[in-house]
Coordinates of C-alpha atoms and ligand atoms in Angstrom, one line a residue:
X12 CA 0.0 0.0 0.0
X13 CA 1.4 3.5 -0.9
X14 CA 0.1 6.7 0.6
X15 CA 1.5 10.3 0.6
X16 CA 1.8 13.0 3.1
X17 CA 3.5 16.4 3.2
X18 CA 5.3 15.6 6.5
X19 CA 6.2 12.2 8.0
X20 CA 7.3 12.3 11.7
X21 CA 9.1 9.2 12.8
X22 CA 9.0 8.7 16.6
X23 CA 6.2 9.8 18.8
X24 CA 8.0 11.2 21.9
X25 CA 7.9 14.8 23.1
X26 CA 9.9 15.8 20.0
X27 CA 7.9 13.8 17.5
X28 CA 4.4 14.4 18.8
X29 CA 5.1 18.2 19.3
X30 CA 6.3 18.4 15.7
X31 CA 3.3 16.6 14.4
X32 CA 0.8 18.6 16.4
X33 CA 2.4 21.9 15.4
X34 CA 2.5 20.9 11.8
X35 CA -1.2 20.1 11.9
X36 CA -1.9 23.5 13.6
X37 CA -0.1 25.2 10.7
X38 CA -2.2 23.3 8.2
X39 CA 0.5 20.8 7.1
X40 CA -0.9 17.3 6.4
X41 CA 1.1 15.1 8.7
X42 CA 1.6 11.4 9.5
X43 CA 3.1 10.4 12.9
X44 CA 4.7 7.0 13.2
X45 CA 5.6 5.2 16.4
X46 CA 5.8 1.6 17.7
X47 CA 3.4 2.3 20.6
X48 CA -0.4 2.4 20.2
X49 CA -0.5 6.0 21.3
X50 CA 2.0 8.9 21.1
X51 CA 4.2 9.5 24.2
X52 CA 7.7 8.0 23.5
X53 CA 10.1 7.2 26.3
X54 CA 9.2 10.3 28.3
X55 CA 5.5 9.3 28.9
X56 CA 5.7 5.5 28.7
X57 CA 9.0 4.8 30.5
X58 CA 10.8 8.0 31.5
X59 CA 9.8 11.3 32.9
X60 CA 6.2 10.6 33.8
X61 CA 6.3 7.2 35.5
X62 CA 9.5 8.2 37.4
X63 CA 7.9 11.4 38.6
X64 CA 4.8 9.6 39.8
X65 CA 7.0 7.3 41.9
X66 CA 9.1 10.3 43.2
X67 CA 5.8 11.9 44.4
X68 CA 5.0 8.8 46.3
X69 CA 8.5 8.8 47.8
X70 CA 8.1 12.5 48.8
X71 CA 4.7 11.8 50.5
X72 CA 6.3 8.9 52.5
X73 CA 9.3 11.0 53.5
X74 CA 7.1 13.9 54.6
X75 CA 4.8 11.6 56.6
X76 CA 7.9 10.3 58.4
X77 CA 9.3 13.8 59.0
X78 CA 6.0 15.1 60.3
X79 CA 6.7 13.5 63.7
X80 CA 9.1 16.3 64.4
X81 CA 6.2 18.8 64.0
X82 CA 4.1 16.9 66.4
X83 CA 2.2 14.9 63.8
X84 CA 2.9 11.1 63.9
X85 CA 1.5 8.8 61.3
X86 CA 1.7 5.0 61.4
X87 CA 4.4 3.4 59.3
X88 CA 3.1 3.3 55.7
X89 CA 1.9 0.0 54.2
X90 CA 3.1 -0.4 50.6
X91 CA 0.6 -2.1 48.3
X92 CA 2.9 -2.5 45.3
X93 CA 0.0 -3.7 43.0
X94 CA -1.9 -0.5 43.6
X95 CA 1.2 1.6 43.2
X96 CA 1.9 0.0 39.9
X97 CA -1.6 0.4 38.7
X98 CA -1.7 4.1 39.8
X99 CA 1.5 4.7 37.9
X100 CA 0.0 2.9 34.9
X101 CA -3.1 5.0 35.1
X102 CA -1.0 8.2 35.0
X103 CA 0.7 6.9 31.9
X104 CA -2.5 5.8 30.2
X105 CA -4.3 9.1 30.9
X106 CA -1.4 11.0 29.4
X107 CA -0.9 8.8 26.4
X108 CA -4.6 8.5 25.8
X109 CA -4.9 12.3 26.0
X110 CA -2.2 12.6 23.4
X111 CA -4.0 10.1 21.2
X112 CA -7.2 12.2 21.4
X113 CA -5.3 15.4 20.6
X114 CA -3.7 13.7 17.6
X115 CA -7.1 12.7 16.3
X116 CA -8.7 16.0 16.9
X117 CA -6.0 17.8 14.9
X118 CA -6.4 15.3 12.0
X119 CA -2.9 13.8 12.4
X120 CA -2.7 10.4 10.8
X121 CA -1.2 8.1 13.4
X122 CA 0.5 4.9 12.2
X123 CA 1.5 2.4 14.8
X124 CA 4.6 0.6 13.4
X125 CA 8.3 0.6 12.9
X126 CA 9.5 2.9 10.2
X127 CA 12.5 2.6 7.8
X128 CA 13.6 5.0 5.2
X129 CA 13.4 4.0 1.5
X130 CA 15.2 7.2 0.5
X131 CA 15.0 11.0 1.0
X132 CA 11.3 11.2 0.3
X133 CA 9.8 7.9 1.3
X134 CA 9.5 5.5 4.1
X135 CA 8.1 2.0 4.8
X136 CA 6.2 1.3 8.0
X137 CA 6.1 -2.2 9.4
X138 CA 2.7 -2.5 11.1
X139 CA 2.5 -4.8 14.2
X140 CA 0.4 -7.3 12.3
X141 CA 3.4 -7.8 9.9
X142 CA 1.9 -5.9 6.9
X143 CA 3.7 -2.8 5.5
X144 CA 2.6 0.5 4.2
X145 CA 4.8 2.8 2.1
X146 CA 4.6 6.6 2.5
X147 CA 5.9 9.3 0.3
X148 CA 6.6 12.7 1.9
X149 CA 7.9 16.1 1.1
X150 CA 9.6 16.4 4.5
X151 CA 10.4 14.1 7.3
X152 CA 11.3 14.8 10.9
X153 CA 13.3 12.0 12.6
X154 CA 12.6 11.9 16.3
X155 CA 13.6 8.3 17.3
X156 CA 15.0 9.2 20.7
X157 CA 17.5 7.2 22.7
X158 CA 17.9 4.1 24.7
X159 CA 20.0 3.2 27.8
X160 CA 23.8 2.8 27.2
X161 CA 25.1 -0.6 28.6
X162 CA 28.9 -0.8 28.6
X163 CA 30.4 -4.2 28.1
X164 CA 31.3 -4.7 31.9
X165 CA 27.6 -4.2 32.8
X166 CA 26.1 -6.5 30.2
X167 CA 24.5 -9.4 31.9
X168 CA 21.4 -11.1 30.5
X169 CA 19.5 -11.3 33.7
X170 CA 16.2 -10.2 35.2
X171 CA 18.2 -9.0 38.1
X172 CA 20.0 -6.3 36.1
X173 CA 17.6 -3.5 35.3
X174 CA 17.5 -0.4 33.2
X175 CA 15.2 2.5 33.9
X176 CA 12.3 0.8 32.1
X177 CA 12.1 -2.1 34.5
X178 CA 8.7 -2.8 36.1
X179 CA 8.5 -1.8 39.7
X180 CA 9.6 -4.2 42.4
X181 CA 11.3 -3.3 45.7
X182 CA 14.5 -5.4 46.2
X183 CA 16.1 -5.6 49.7
X184 CA 19.4 -4.4 48.3
X185 CA 19.8 -2.4 45.1
X186 CA 22.9 -1.1 43.5
X187 CA 22.4 1.9 41.2
X188 CA 25.3 2.2 38.8
X189 CA 25.6 5.8 37.8
X190 CA 25.2 8.9 40.0
X191 CA 23.4 10.9 37.3
X192 CA 19.8 11.8 36.8
X193 CA 18.3 8.3 36.7
X194 CA 20.6 6.7 39.3
X195 CA 19.7 9.4 41.9
X196 CA 16.0 9.8 41.0
X197 CA 15.2 6.1 40.9
X198 CA 17.7 5.4 43.7
X199 CA 15.8 7.8 45.9
X200 CA 12.5 6.2 45.1
X201 CA 13.7 2.7 46.0
X202 CA 15.3 4.0 49.1
X203 CA 12.0 5.6 50.2
X204 CA 10.1 2.4 49.4
X205 CA 12.4 0.5 51.7
X206 CA 15.4 -0.8 49.6
X207 CA 18.9 -0.5 50.9
X208 CA 20.4 1.5 48.1
X209 CA 24.1 1.8 47.1
X210 CA 25.1 4.3 44.4
X211 CA 28.3 3.8 42.4
X212 CA 29.6 6.7 40.4
X213 CA 32.8 6.6 38.3
X214 CA 33.6 10.3 38.6
X215 CA 34.7 12.1 41.8
X216 CA 31.2 13.6 42.4
X217 CA 27.5 13.0 41.8
X218 CA 25.8 14.7 38.8
X219 CA 29.0 15.7 37.1
X220 CA 27.3 18.5 35.0
X221 CA 26.0 20.5 37.9
X222 CA 27.9 23.0 40.2
X223 CA 29.5 21.3 43.2
X224 CA 28.1 23.6 45.9
X225 CA 24.6 22.8 44.8
X226 CA 25.3 19.0 44.4
X227 CA 26.7 19.0 47.9
X228 CA 23.2 19.8 49.3
X229 CA 21.7 16.8 47.5
X230 CA 24.6 14.6 48.3
X231 CA 24.2 15.3 52.0
X232 CA 20.6 14.2 52.0
X233 CA 21.2 11.2 49.8
X234 CA 23.9 10.0 52.2
X235 CA 21.3 9.9 54.9
X236 CA 18.8 7.8 52.9
X237 CA 21.2 5.5 51.0
X238 CA 23.2 2.7 52.3
X239 CA 26.4 3.9 50.6
X240 CA 27.5 6.3 47.9
X241 CA 30.7 5.2 46.3
X242 CA 32.5 7.9 44.2
X243 CA 35.5 7.4 41.9
X244 CA 34.3 3.8 41.6
X245 CA 33.6 1.6 38.6
X246 CA 31.9 -1.7 38.3
X247 CA 34.1 -4.1 36.4
X248 CA 32.0 -7.2 36.4
X249 CA 28.6 -8.5 37.1
X250 CA 27.7 -12.2 37.6
X251 CA 24.5 -13.9 38.8
X252 CA 24.9 -15.7 42.0
X253 CA 22.2 -17.4 44.0
X254 CA 19.2 -15.1 44.0
X255 CA 21.2 -11.9 43.4
X256 CA 24.1 -10.4 41.5
X257 CA 27.8 -10.5 42.4
X258 CA 29.3 -7.1 41.6
X259 CA 33.0 -6.4 41.3
X260 CA 33.9 -2.8 42.0
X261 CA 37.1 -0.8 41.7
X262 CA 37.7 2.4 43.5
X263 CA 39.4 4.1 46.5
X264 CA 36.2 4.3 48.7
X265 CA 35.5 0.6 49.0
X266 CA 37.3 -1.9 51.2
X267 CA 35.6 -4.9 49.7
X268 CA 35.8 -5.1 46.0
X269 CA 33.1 -7.8 45.6
X270 CA 29.6 -7.1 46.9
X271 CA 26.3 -8.9 46.5
X272 CA 23.0 -7.1 45.6
X273 CA 19.5 -8.4 44.9
X274 CA 19.2 -6.2 41.9
X275 CA 21.4 -3.8 39.9
X276 CA 20.0 -0.7 38.1
X277 CA 22.3 0.4 35.3
X278 CA 21.9 4.2 34.6
X279 CA 25.1 5.3 33.0
X280 CA 23.8 7.5 30.2
X281 CA 21.8 7.0 27.0
X282 CA 22.7 6.6 23.3
X283 CA 20.8 7.9 20.3
X284 CA 18.6 5.6 18.3
X285 CA 20.4 6.6 15.1
X286 CA 20.5 3.1 13.5
X287 CA 17.3 3.9 11.6
X288 CA 17.0 1.4 8.9
X289 CA 17.5 2.9 5.4
X290 CA 19.3 6.0 6.8
X291 CA 22.3 5.0 4.6
X292 CA 19.9 5.6 1.5
X293 CA 20.0 9.4 2.5
X294 CA 22.7 12.0 3.0
X295 CA 21.9 12.2 6.7
X296 CA 25.2 12.2 8.6
X297 CA 26.1 11.0 12.1
X298 CA 28.6 12.8 14.1
X299 CA 30.0 12.7 17.7
X300 CA 28.6 9.8 19.7
X301 CA 26.5 8.8 16.7
X302 CA 24.1 11.7 17.2
X303 CA 22.5 12.9 13.9
X304 CA 24.1 16.1 12.7
X305 CA 21.8 19.1 12.2
X306 CA 21.9 22.8 11.6
X307 CA 20.1 25.6 13.4
X308 CA 16.8 24.7 11.8
X309 CA 17.4 21.1 12.8
X310 CA 17.8 20.2 9.1
X311 CA 20.1 17.3 8.4
X312 CA 22.6 17.1 5.5
X313 CA 19.6 15.7 3.5
X314 CA 17.5 18.8 2.9
X315 CA 14.1 17.1 3.1
X316 CA 15.0 15.4 6.4
X317 CA 15.1 17.1 9.9
X318 CA 16.1 15.5 13.2
X319 CA 15.3 16.6 16.8
X320 CA 15.4 15.4 20.4
X321 CA 17.6 12.8 22.0
X322 CA 18.6 11.7 18.5
X323 CA 20.6 14.9 17.9
X324 CA 22.5 15.5 21.1
X325 CA 22.7 16.7 24.7
X326 CA 21.0 17.7 26.8
X327 CA 18.7 14.7 26.3
X328 CA 15.6 16.3 27.9
X329 CA 12.0 16.3 26.8
X330 CA 11.6 20.1 26.8
X331 CA 14.7 20.4 24.6
X332 CA 13.1 17.9 22.1
X333 CA 9.8 19.8 21.9
X334 CA 11.4 23.1 21.4
X335 CA 13.6 21.7 18.6
X336 CA 10.3 20.3 17.1
X337 CA 9.0 23.9 16.9
X338 CA 12.2 25.0 15.0
X339 CA 12.0 22.2 12.6
X340 CA 8.3 22.5 11.8
X341 CA 8.6 26.3 11.4
X342 CA 11.4 25.8 8.9
X343 CA 9.3 23.2 7.0
X344 CA 6.4 25.8 7.0
X345 CA 8.8 28.3 5.4
X346 CA 9.2 30.5 8.4
X347 CA 12.6 32.1 9.4
X348 CA 13.6 30.2 12.5
X349 CA 16.6 28.9 14.5
X350 CA 17.0 26.8 17.6
X351 CA 19.4 29.0 19.7
X352 CA 18.3 28.9 23.3
X353 CA 20.3 31.0 25.8
X354 CA 19.0 28.8 28.7
X355 CA 17.8 25.2 28.6
X356 CA 16.7 24.3 32.2
X357 CA 17.9 21.1 33.8
X358 CA 16.0 19.7 36.8
X359 CA 17.0 16.6 38.9
X360 CA 13.9 15.6 40.7
X361 CA 15.7 14.2 43.8
X362 CA 14.8 15.4 47.3
X363 CA 15.8 18.2 47.4
X364 CA 15.5 19.1 43.7
X365 CA 18.4 20.5 41.9
X366 CA 17.9 22.9 38.9
X367 CA 20.0 25.1 36.8
X368 CA 20.0 27.0 33.5
X369 CA 22.2 29.2 31.4
X370 CA 25.9 29.1 32.4
X371 CA 26.9 27.1 35.5
X372 CA 29.6 28.6 37.6
X373 CA 32.0 25.8 36.5
X374 CA 31.3 26.6 32.8
X375 CA 31.7 30.3 33.4
X376 CA 35.1 29.6 34.9
X377 CA 36.1 27.2 32.2
X378 CA 35.2 29.8 29.6
X379 CA 37.3 32.5 31.3
X380 CA 34.3 34.7 31.7
X381 CA 34.3 37.6 34.2
X382 CA 31.5 36.9 36.5
X383 CA 30.2 37.2 40.1
X384 CA 28.1 34.8 42.0
X385 CA 25.3 36.0 44.2
X386 CA 24.3 33.2 46.6
X387 CA 21.3 33.2 48.9
X388 CA 21.0 30.5 51.6
X389 CA 17.5 29.2 52.1
X390 CA 18.1 29.2 55.9
X391 CA 17.3 33.0 55.5
X392 CA 14.0 32.2 53.7
X393 CA 10.9 32.4 55.9
X394 CA 9.0 30.1 53.5
X395 CA 11.8 27.5 53.5
X396 CA 11.6 27.4 57.3
X397 CA 7.8 27.0 57.3
X398 CA 8.3 24.0 55.1
X399 CA 11.1 22.7 57.4
X400 CA 13.4 22.7 54.4
X401 CA 16.1 25.3 55.1
X402 CA 18.7 23.3 53.3
X403 CA 18.7 25.1 50.0
X404 CA 20.6 27.6 48.0
X405 CA 19.7 30.0 45.2
X406 CA 22.5 31.5 43.2
X407 CA 22.8 33.8 40.3
X408 CA 25.8 34.0 37.9
X409 CA 26.1 37.6 36.8
X410 CA 28.3 39.5 34.4
X411 CA 29.4 42.4 36.8
X412 CA 29.7 45.3 34.2
X413 CA 26.5 44.7 32.4
X414 CA 24.6 43.2 35.5
X415 CA 23.4 40.6 32.9
X416 CA 22.2 37.3 34.3
X417 CA 24.3 34.6 32.7
X418 CA 23.0 31.6 34.7
X419 CA 21.1 30.5 37.7
X420 CA 21.2 27.4 40.0
X421 CA 18.9 26.3 42.8
X422 CA 18.9 23.4 45.1
X423 CA 15.9 22.9 47.5
X424 CA 12.3 21.9 47.7
X425 CA 10.5 22.9 44.5
X426 CA 13.7 24.1 42.7
X427 CA 12.4 22.6 39.5
X428 CA 9.4 25.0 39.5
X429 CA 11.4 28.0 40.5
X430 CA 14.1 27.7 37.7
X431 CA 11.5 28.8 35.1
X432 CA 11.8 32.4 36.3
X433 CA 15.5 32.4 35.7
X434 CA 15.0 30.9 32.2
X435 CA 12.6 33.8 31.3
X436 CA 15.0 36.3 32.8
X437 CA 18.0 35.0 30.7
X438 CA 16.0 34.7 27.5
X439 CA 14.7 38.2 28.0
X440 CA 18.1 39.7 28.7
X441 CA 17.2 40.6 32.2
X442 CA 19.7 42.2 34.6
X443 CA 20.0 41.5 38.3
X444 CA 18.4 45.0 38.8
X445 CA 15.3 43.7 37.0
X446 CA 15.1 40.7 39.3
X447 CA 15.7 42.8 42.4
X448 CA 13.0 45.3 41.4
X449 CA 10.3 42.8 40.5
X450 CA 8.0 42.3 43.5
X451 CA 7.9 38.7 44.4
X452 CA 5.0 37.3 46.6
X453 CA 5.6 36.7 50.3
X454 CA 6.2 34.2 51.7
X455 CA 7.4 32.1 48.8
X456 CA 10.6 30.4 47.8
X457 CA 10.5 32.6 44.6
X458 CA 11.7 35.4 46.9
X459 CA 15.1 33.7 47.1
X460 CA 15.6 34.7 43.4
X461 CA 14.9 38.3 44.2
X462 CA 17.0 38.2 47.3
X463 CA 19.9 36.7 45.5
X464 CA 19.7 39.7 43.2
X465 CA 19.8 41.9 46.3
X466 CA 22.8 39.9 47.6
X467 CA 24.6 40.9 44.3
X468 CA 24.2 44.6 45.4
X469 CA 25.1 43.8 49.1
X470 CA 21.5 44.8 50.0
X471 CA 19.6 41.6 50.8
X472 CA 17.1 42.3 53.5
X473 CA 17.6 38.8 55.2
X474 CA 21.3 38.4 54.6
X475 CA 23.2 40.7 56.9
X476 CA 26.7 40.8 55.4
X477 CA 27.2 42.4 52.1
X478 CA 28.4 39.7 49.7
X479 CA 29.8 40.6 46.3
X480 CA 31.9 37.4 45.7
Ligands
FAD22 P1 11.7 9.6 22.8 O1 10.8 10.1 23.9 O2 12.8 8.6 23.1 O3 10.8 8.9 21.7 C1 11.2 8.3 20.5 C2 10.2 7.4 20.0 O4 10.5 6.9 18.7 C3 10.0 6.1 20.9 O5 8.6 6.0 21.2 C4 10.5 5.0 20.0 O6 9.8 3.8 20.2 C5 10.2 5.6 18.6 N1 11.0 5.0 17.6 C6 12.3 4.8 17.5 N2 12.7 4.3 16.3 C7 11.6 4.2 15.6 C8 11.3 3.7 14.3 N3 12.2 3.3 13.4 N4 10.0 3.8 13.9 C9 9.0 4.2 14.7 N5 9.2 4.6 15.9 C10 10.5 4.6 16.4 N6 13.5 14.4 30.5 C11 13.0 15.5 31.0 O7 13.1 16.6 30.5 N7 12.5 15.5 32.3 C12 12.4 14.4 33.0 O8 12.0 14.4 34.2 C13 12.9 13.2 32.5 N8 12.9 12.0 33.2 C14 13.4 10.9 32.6 C15 13.3 9.7 33.3 C16 13.8 8.5 32.8 C17 13.8 7.2 33.5 C18 14.3 8.5 31.4 C19 14.8 7.2 30.8 C20 14.3 9.7 30.7 C21 13.9 10.9 31.3 N9 13.9 12.1 30.6 C22 13.5 13.2 31.2 C23 14.5 12.2 29.2 C24 13.3 12.2 28.2 O9 12.5 11.1 28.4 C25 13.9 12.3 26.8 O10 14.7 13.4 26.7 C26 12.8 12.5 25.8 O11 11.8 11.4 25.9 C27 13.3 12.6 24.4 O12 12.3 12.8 23.5 P2 12.4 12.3 22.0 O13 11.1 12.8 21.3 O14 13.7 12.7 21.4 O15 12.4 10.7 22.0
NAD23 P1 23.5 10.6 33.2 O1 24.4 11.0 32.1 O2 22.7 11.6 33.8 O3 24.4 10.0 34.4 C1 25.2 8.9 34.2 C2 26.2 8.9 35.2 O4 26.8 7.6 35.2 C3 27.3 9.9 35.1 O5 27.4 10.6 36.4 C4 28.5 9.1 34.7 O6 29.7 9.7 35.2 C5 28.2 7.8 35.4 N1 28.9 6.6 34.8 C6 29.1 6.4 33.5 N2 29.6 5.2 33.3 C7 29.8 4.7 34.6 C8 30.2 3.4 35.0 N3 30.7 2.5 34.2 N4 30.2 3.2 36.4 C9 29.7 4.1 37.2 N5 29.3 5.3 36.8 C10 29.3 5.5 35.5 O7 22.7 9.4 32.6 P2 21.4 8.6 33.1 O8 21.2 8.9 34.6 O9 21.4 7.3 32.6 O10 20.2 9.4 32.4 C11 20.2 9.5 31.0 C12 19.7 10.8 30.5 O11 18.3 10.8 30.6 C13 20.1 12.0 31.3 O12 21.4 12.5 30.9 C14 19.1 13.0 31.1 O13 19.4 13.6 29.8 C15 17.8 12.2 30.9 N6 17.1 12.2 32.2 C16 16.6 13.4 32.6 C17 15.9 13.4 33.8 C18 15.4 14.7 34.3 O14 15.3 15.6 33.5 N7 15.0 14.9 35.5 C19 15.7 12.3 34.5 C20 16.2 11.1 34.1 C21 16.9 11.0 32.9

């Protein structure tokens, strides 16, 4: 069977479905292809959303335990795993079902199947029943996402070695390999649900991309909920033994180099799904780490084909994918456009959350920029104290001469929501004076952004000593 469309979008994650929906809104006939029955991709089915549902449960459990310090004591929680699994599934189904409806309402043709390229203007889709359908297109957006990286030393065909897609169970002892986003987010969930969690990170610190002073706040808390955090440590071998996994570790912080765990979660990064069958029949080029190479419009070296999302590079985040989708589709619609963000926010949804955008202090230093850091400790925030969460920091990275905001970082409860203000400020070219002069509601954690700006001028109401370092 052969059909034709103006735009074919391959991959139905946050990049792909955003591209298809925007194209439809702009009046472009569009076919969206994905292996799942509904759009959603990794983010909705196996990534962002299920993990955040579990992190919410972990937060409620933690707060219930901590409430005894405020004179409110709850009984120890009883965990009904089946109900928890089904609630998580309900969240996923509601979201993917909603996307399915939005797709139909917009007149997007949704094809469930696996796509391969026949050339620069056609694709074949293998439908789950084994039949195929061929599709001619004027343009194509590749949005096939990424999958977990599994280095050789961590390859063990076993139900006891998990990646982040694994169905929820609560093992007695879990090893999380990788102290990045997934290791820390899912590690925290399992720790709250009752597992003894050990985190192994091969670099000298957790979350290598984030500023150390902010990571230190998360690390302190994680140390109190995890069994162990082993830095500078690598897993060199995994073997099944009895009902668990025997893990060989190398690093300065471990006395024993062989440990036994019930389950091992491997979260050491992701690799792009760039082995799209038929890609070699086009001029699309792969570059560093096999990411698809694109220009500012997200156009590949094959003019009819665009690529977005995890497939084209870091940061591998859903909101980066969906904004690239906008650039690609606008270019296809003939608009002048470029994907050139000044600030892409990053949020690690641990407890406390860690968020940053624009330049980090480490990056500013590495680039030889002249900058000042204005830091506001949450111990001085009334709102943080009412939440019993004074362990937080808000900091602004500022160019002193122009007072321009270059970057911002926050660690603390709800940091992920707060970072959006800094993104807007950076994108709008705001100065620290702008932030200082904007009235923020009291008592809120958002005031910490305004007060950090006051710190820059040595005039913070709640921080006594002038601080211009
Ligand atoms: P994907 O979401 O990966 O979607 C690609 C889709 O293409 C998939 O459905 C795949 O099946 C399909 N596909 C691939 N090849 C083909 C083919 N040949 N034919 C048809 N279909 C194909 N990001 C955040 O911003 N915030 C978070 O909180 C967050 N949490 C995460 C938690 C976890 C556990 C994980 C694993 C990731 C998380 N991410 C988060 C990252 C986020 O999921 C990705 O950045 C995002 O999904 C990338 O979107 P995408 O559209 O590029 O691709
Ligand atoms: P990651 O890149 O965040 O972290 C991987 C960590 O593993 C790094 O700290 C790295 O130094 C370490 N590492 C690498 N090899 C190792 C080894 N052999 N032994 C021990 N440590 C090793 O990757 P991830 O946690 O797998 O997540 C993948 C991506 O998914 C993230 O980079 C992010 O883009 C996305 N994600 C985002 C969120 C969010 O936005 N909240 C949540 C989850 C995932």
